PDB file of C-alpha atoms in Angstrom:
ATOM      1  CA  ILE A   1      31.010  70.042 -30.203  1.00  0.00           C
ATOM      2  CA  ASP A   2      29.525  73.428 -31.038  1.00  0.00           C
ATOM      3  CA  ASP A   3      26.646  74.256 -33.337  1.00  0.00           C
ATOM      4  CA  GLU A   4      28.814  74.341 -36.455  1.00  0.00           C
ATOM      5  CA  VAL A   5      27.482  72.064 -39.182  1.00  0.00           C
ATOM      6  CA  VAL A   6      30.275  70.421 -41.128  1.00  0.00           C
ATOM      7  CA  GLU A   7      29.435  68.642 -44.364  1.00  0.00           C
ATOM      8  CA  ILE A   8      32.392  66.905 -45.953  1.00  0.00           C
ATOM      9  CA  GLU A   9      32.898  63.426 -47.334  1.00  0.00           C
ATOM     10  CA  ALA A  10      35.008  62.093 -44.470  1.00  0.00           C
ATOM     11  CA  PHE A  11      37.093  62.973 -41.477  1.00  0.00           C
ATOM     12  CA  ARG A  12      40.323  60.966 -41.710  1.00  0.00           C
ATOM     13  CA  ALA A  13      42.509  62.355 -38.933  1.00  0.00           C
ATOM     14  CA  VAL A  14      41.874  63.376 -35.348  1.00  0.00           C
ATOM     15  CA  THR A  15      44.116  64.151 -32.374  1.00  0.00           C
ATOM     16  CA  PHE A  16      44.059  65.933 -29.050  1.00  0.00           C
ATOM     17  CA  SER A  17      46.918  68.183 -28.022  1.00  0.00           C
ATOM     18  CA  PRO A  18      49.089  66.512 -25.331  1.00  0.00           C
ATOM     19  CA  LYS A  19      47.743  68.714 -22.532  1.00  0.00           C
ATOM     20  CA  GLY A  20      44.155  68.233 -23.689  1.00  0.00           C
ATOM     21  CA  SER A  21      43.718  71.903 -24.544  1.00  0.00           C
ATOM     22  CA  TYR A  22      42.720  71.378 -28.184  1.00  0.00           C
ATOM     23  CA  LEU A  23      41.103  68.892 -30.529  1.00  0.00           C
ATOM     24  CA  PHE A  24      42.162  68.840 -34.210  1.00  0.00           C
ATOM     25  CA  ILE A  25      40.109  67.198 -36.975  1.00  0.00           C
ATOM     26  CA  GLY A  26      41.081  66.898 -40.663  1.00  0.00           C
ATOM     27  CA  GLY A  27      39.770  65.116 -43.711  1.00  0.00           C
ATOM     28  CA  ASP A  28      38.750  65.103 -47.332  1.00  0.00           C
ATOM     29  CA  ASP A  29      37.980  68.835 -47.463  1.00  0.00           C
ATOM     30  CA  LYS A  30      41.747  69.609 -46.989  1.00  0.00           C
ATOM     31  CA  ILE A  31      41.106  71.653 -43.833  1.00  0.00           C
ATOM     32  CA  ILE A  32      42.101  71.067 -40.209  1.00  0.00           C
ATOM     33  CA  ARG A  33      39.639  72.352 -37.639  1.00  0.00           C
ATOM     34  CA  MET A  34      40.784  73.388 -34.165  1.00  0.00           C
ATOM     35  CA  TYR A  35      38.461  73.185 -31.150  1.00  0.00           C
ATOM     36  CA  ARG A  36      39.107  74.312 -27.588  1.00  0.00           C
ATOM     37  CA  CYS A  37      38.508  71.493 -25.095  1.00  0.00           C
ATOM     38  CA  LYS A  38      38.738  73.206 -21.716  1.00  0.00           C
ATOM     39  CA  ASN A  39      35.394  74.020 -20.047  1.00  0.00           C
ATOM     40  CA  ASP A  40      33.475  73.664 -23.314  1.00  0.00           C
ATOM     41  CA  PHE A  41      34.045  72.443 -26.856  1.00  0.00           C
ATOM     42  CA  LYS A  42      34.290  75.549 -28.969  1.00  0.00           C
ATOM     43  CA  PHE A  43      35.386  75.884 -32.585  1.00  0.00           C
ATOM     44  CA  LEU A  44      38.406  78.214 -32.789  1.00  0.00           C
ATOM     45  CA  THR A  45      39.968  78.270 -36.258  1.00  0.00           C
ATOM     46  CA  PHE A  46      40.961  76.531 -39.489  1.00  0.00           C
ATOM     47  CA  TYR A  47      44.343  75.394 -40.798  1.00  0.00           C
ATOM     48  CA  LYS A  48      44.595  75.347 -44.597  1.00  0.00           C
ATOM     49  CA  GLY A  49      47.330  74.424 -47.058  1.00  0.00           C
ATOM     50  CA  HIS A  50      46.866  70.871 -48.308  1.00  0.00           C
ATOM     51  CA  LYS A  51      45.707  70.240 -51.879  1.00  0.00           C
ATOM     52  CA  ASN A  52      44.175  66.851 -51.080  1.00  0.00           C
ATOM     53  CA  SER A  53      42.820  64.869 -48.123  1.00  0.00           C
ATOM     54  CA  ILE A  54      44.502  65.142 -44.727  1.00  0.00           C
ATOM     55  CA  LEU A  55      45.408  61.684 -43.440  1.00  0.00           C
ATOM     56  CA  SER A  56      47.252  62.345 -40.156  1.00  0.00           C
ATOM     57  CA  ILE A  57      47.662  65.134 -37.598  1.00  0.00           C
ATOM     58  CA  CYS A  58      50.085  65.462 -34.671  1.00  0.00           C
ATOM     59  CA  CYS A  59      50.449  68.229 -32.092  1.00  0.00           C
ATOM     60  CA  SER A  60      53.794  68.854 -30.383  1.00  0.00           C
ATOM     61  CA  ASN A  61      54.179  68.312 -26.630  1.00  0.00           C
ATOM     62  CA  ASP A  62      54.565  72.051 -26.047  1.00  0.00           C
ATOM     63  CA  GLU A  63      51.407  72.593 -28.156  1.00  0.00           C
ATOM     64  CA  LYS A  64      53.235  75.225 -30.266  1.00  0.00           C
ATOM     65  CA  SER A  65      53.419  73.200 -33.508  1.00  0.00           C
ATOM     66  CA  LEU A  66      50.958  71.137 -35.495  1.00  0.00           C
ATOM     67  CA  ALA A  67      52.046  68.709 -38.240  1.00  0.00           C
ATOM     68  CA  SER A  68      49.805  67.202 -40.897  1.00  0.00           C
ATOM     69  CA  ALA A  69      50.247  64.567 -43.592  1.00  0.00           C
ATOM     70  CA  GLY A  70      48.262  64.442 -46.803  1.00  0.00           C
ATOM     71  CA  GLU A  71      47.421  62.597 -49.975  1.00  0.00           C
ATOM     72  CA  ASP A  72      49.081  65.515 -51.812  1.00  0.00           C
ATOM     73  CA  LYS A  73      52.541  64.023 -50.950  1.00  0.00           C
ATOM     74  CA  LEU A  74      53.197  66.828 -48.459  1.00  0.00           C
ATOM     75  CA  VAL A  75      53.843  67.259 -44.763  1.00  0.00           C
ATOM     76  CA  LYS A  76      52.845  70.656 -43.382  1.00  0.00           C
ATOM     77  CA  LEU A  77      54.033  72.220 -40.141  1.00  0.00           C
ATOM     78  CA  TYR A  78      51.864  74.994 -38.717  1.00  0.00           C
ATOM     79  CA  GLU A  79      52.385  77.418 -35.892  1.00  0.00           C
ATOM     80  CA  ASN A  80      49.697  76.460 -33.404  1.00  0.00           C
ATOM     81  CA  GLU A  81      48.128  79.593 -32.010  1.00  0.00           C
ATOM     82  CA  GLU A  82      44.457  80.453 -31.809  1.00  0.00           C
ATOM     83  CA  SER A  83      45.054  83.704 -33.691  1.00  0.00           C
ATOM     84  CA  ASN A  84      47.846  82.511 -36.018  1.00  0.00           C
ATOM     85  CA  THR A  85      47.562  79.361 -38.116  1.00  0.00           C
ATOM     86  CA  LYS A  86      50.221  80.095 -40.706  1.00  0.00           C
ATOM     87  CA  ILE A  87      52.308  77.392 -42.324  1.00  0.00           C
ATOM     88  CA  LYS A  88      55.856  77.403 -40.957  1.00  0.00           C
ATOM     89  CA  TRP A  89      57.224  74.700 -43.290  1.00  0.00           C
ATOM     90  CA  THR A  90      56.101  72.495 -46.148  1.00  0.00           C
ATOM     91  CA  PHE A  91      58.181  69.320 -46.260  1.00  0.00           C
ATOM     92  CA  PHE A  92      58.716  67.634 -49.622  1.00  0.00           C
ATOM     93  CA  GLY A  93      60.192  64.265 -50.584  1.00  0.00           C
ATOM     94  CA  HIS A  94      57.428  61.705 -50.661  1.00  0.00           C
ATOM     95  CA  GLU A  95      56.546  60.363 -54.102  1.00  0.00           C
ATOM     96  CA  LYS A  96      53.044  59.260 -53.075  1.00  0.00           C
ATOM     97  CA  GLY A  97      50.552  60.211 -50.364  1.00  0.00           C
ATOM     98  CA  VAL A  98      51.808  60.690 -46.808  1.00  0.00           C
ATOM     99  CA  ASN A  99      49.845  58.507 -44.384  1.00  0.00           C
ATOM    100  CA  CYS A 100      51.322  59.399 -41.017  1.00  0.00           C
ATOM    101  CA  VAL A 101      53.219  62.028 -39.106  1.00  0.00           C
ATOM    102  CA  SER A 102      54.736  62.261 -35.613  1.00  0.00           C
ATOM    103  CA  ILE A 103      56.552  64.994 -33.673  1.00  0.00           C
ATOM    104  CA  SER A 104      59.430  64.079 -31.356  1.00  0.00           C
ATOM    105  CA  LEU A 105      58.900  64.509 -27.615  1.00  0.00           C
ATOM    106  CA  ASP A 106      61.535  67.274 -27.521  1.00  0.00           C
ATOM    107  CA  CYS A 107      59.581  69.149 -30.241  1.00  0.00           C
ATOM    108  CA  LYS A 108      62.622  69.305 -32.562  1.00  0.00           C
ATOM    109  CA  PHE A 109      61.750  66.831 -35.337  1.00  0.00           C
ATOM    110  CA  VAL A 110      58.897  65.629 -37.558  1.00  0.00           C
ATOM    111  CA  LEU A 111      58.791  62.014 -38.762  1.00  0.00           C
ATOM    112  CA  SER A 112      56.680  61.014 -41.751  1.00  0.00           C
ATOM    113  CA  GLY A 113      55.772  57.809 -43.577  1.00  0.00           C
ATOM    114  CA  GLY A 114      53.928  57.293 -46.821  1.00  0.00           C
ATOM    115  CA  ASP A 115      52.467  55.098 -49.530  1.00  0.00           C
ATOM    116  CA  ASP A 116      55.888  55.120 -51.230  1.00  0.00           C
ATOM    117  CA  GLY A 117      57.388  53.204 -48.275  1.00  0.00           C
ATOM    118  CA  GLN A 118      59.616  56.156 -47.435  1.00  0.00           C
ATOM    119  CA  LYS A 119      60.279  57.573 -43.981  1.00  0.00           C
ATOM    120  CA  PHE A 120      61.769  61.023 -43.424  1.00  0.00           C
ATOM    121  CA  ILE A 121      62.892  63.058 -40.423  1.00  0.00           C
ATOM    122  CA  PHE A 122      62.679  66.856 -40.817  1.00  0.00           C
ATOM    123  CA  GLU A 123      64.010  69.468 -38.389  1.00  0.00           C
ATOM    124  CA  ILE A 124      61.318  71.808 -37.078  1.00  0.00           C
ATOM    125  CA  LYS A 125      63.600  74.808 -36.432  1.00  0.00           C
ATOM    126  CA  THR A 126      65.204  74.927 -39.909  1.00  0.00           C
ATOM    127  CA  GLY A 127      62.873  72.884 -42.121  1.00  0.00           C
ATOM    128  CA  ILE A 128      65.832  70.772 -43.278  1.00  0.00           C
ATOM    129  CA  LEU A 129      65.564  67.092 -44.151  1.00  0.00           C
ATOM    130  CA  ARG A 130      67.712  65.403 -41.484  1.00  0.00           C
ATOM    131  CA  LYS A 131      67.320  61.749 -42.464  1.00  0.00           C
ATOM    132  CA  LYS A 132      65.902  59.691 -45.301  1.00  0.00           C
ATOM    133  CA  PHE A 133      65.613  56.030 -44.377  1.00  0.00           C
ATOM    134  CA  PRO A 134      66.443  53.432 -47.040  1.00  0.00           C
ATOM    135  CA  VAL A 135      63.462  51.691 -48.624  1.00  0.00           C
ATOM    136  CA  ASN A 136      63.568  47.912 -48.828  1.00  0.00           C
ATOM    137  CA  GLN A 137      62.343  46.455 -52.165  1.00  0.00           C
ATOM    138  CA  GLU A 138      59.698  44.396 -50.328  1.00  0.00           C
ATOM    139  CA  GLU A 139      58.370  47.321 -48.291  1.00  0.00           C
ATOM    140  CA  GLY A 140      54.956  48.660 -49.083  1.00  0.00           C
ATOM    141  CA  PRO A 141      53.111  51.636 -47.631  1.00  0.00           C
ATOM    142  CA  ILE A 142      53.935  52.982 -44.170  1.00  0.00           C
ATOM    143  CA  PHE A 143      50.782  53.494 -42.076  1.00  0.00           C
ATOM    144  CA  SER A 144      52.112  54.654 -38.701  1.00  0.00           C
ATOM    145  CA  VAL A 145      55.347  56.146 -37.339  1.00  0.00           C
ATOM    146  CA  ALA A 146      56.648  57.045 -33.872  1.00  0.00           C
ATOM    147  CA  PHE A 147      59.792  58.278 -32.153  1.00  0.00           C
ATOM    148  CA  LEU A 148      61.247  56.343 -29.245  1.00  0.00           C
ATOM    149  CA  PRO A 149      61.283  58.786 -26.296  1.00  0.00           C
ATOM    150  CA  ASP A 150      65.114  58.786 -26.134  1.00  0.00           C
ATOM    151  CA  MET A 151      65.228  59.788 -29.851  1.00  0.00           C
ATOM    152  CA  LYS A 152      67.675  56.986 -30.698  1.00  0.00           C
ATOM    153  CA  ARG A 153      65.178  54.971 -32.741  1.00  0.00           C
ATOM    154  CA  ILE A 154      61.928  55.214 -34.618  1.00  0.00           C
ATOM    155  CA  ALA A 155      59.154  52.711 -35.162  1.00  0.00           C
ATOM    156  CA  ALA A 156      57.204  52.288 -38.387  1.00  0.00           C
ATOM    157  CA  ALA A 157      54.272  50.031 -39.240  1.00  0.00           C
ATOM    158  CA  GLY A 158      53.425  49.111 -42.790  1.00  0.00           C
ATOM    159  CA  SER A 159      52.842  46.273 -45.179  1.00  0.00           C
ATOM    160  CA  GLU A 160      54.856  44.343 -47.729  1.00  0.00           C
ATOM    161  CA  LYS A 161      54.215  44.680 -51.461  1.00  0.00           C
TER     162      LYS A 161
END
């Protein structure tokens, strides 16, 4: 990567955009860094907005949206442009840190899972909570989430209490 020296406690999240155009890195300093991947690795910009560590990052298939999950109980959705990194939505609902985030293949929904065992689906266009999945008493934290490509199901990985 470029000559930029980054000194933070830890990077906790990393992802490439689906087309390989960008690399995103986030961590304990509450900032997501965006690098261009084509031809050379060049630092482009920052995404800010979390109040605690960033634990997961996901870029939409069309590369127009970037979602992040954080220890601050929030999911952020950013407009992904090299010159515009503004927050489009902040999604609320988790009672503890949010460990994982995924964007549907059709770029319409964000799925999140957290330490509270909760899973939510938010609509990207409106910012509305579309579905809150019931939490089983034995469920513990959710560590990974994914949409099935046909959008009829989700998958979630976690642990029992």
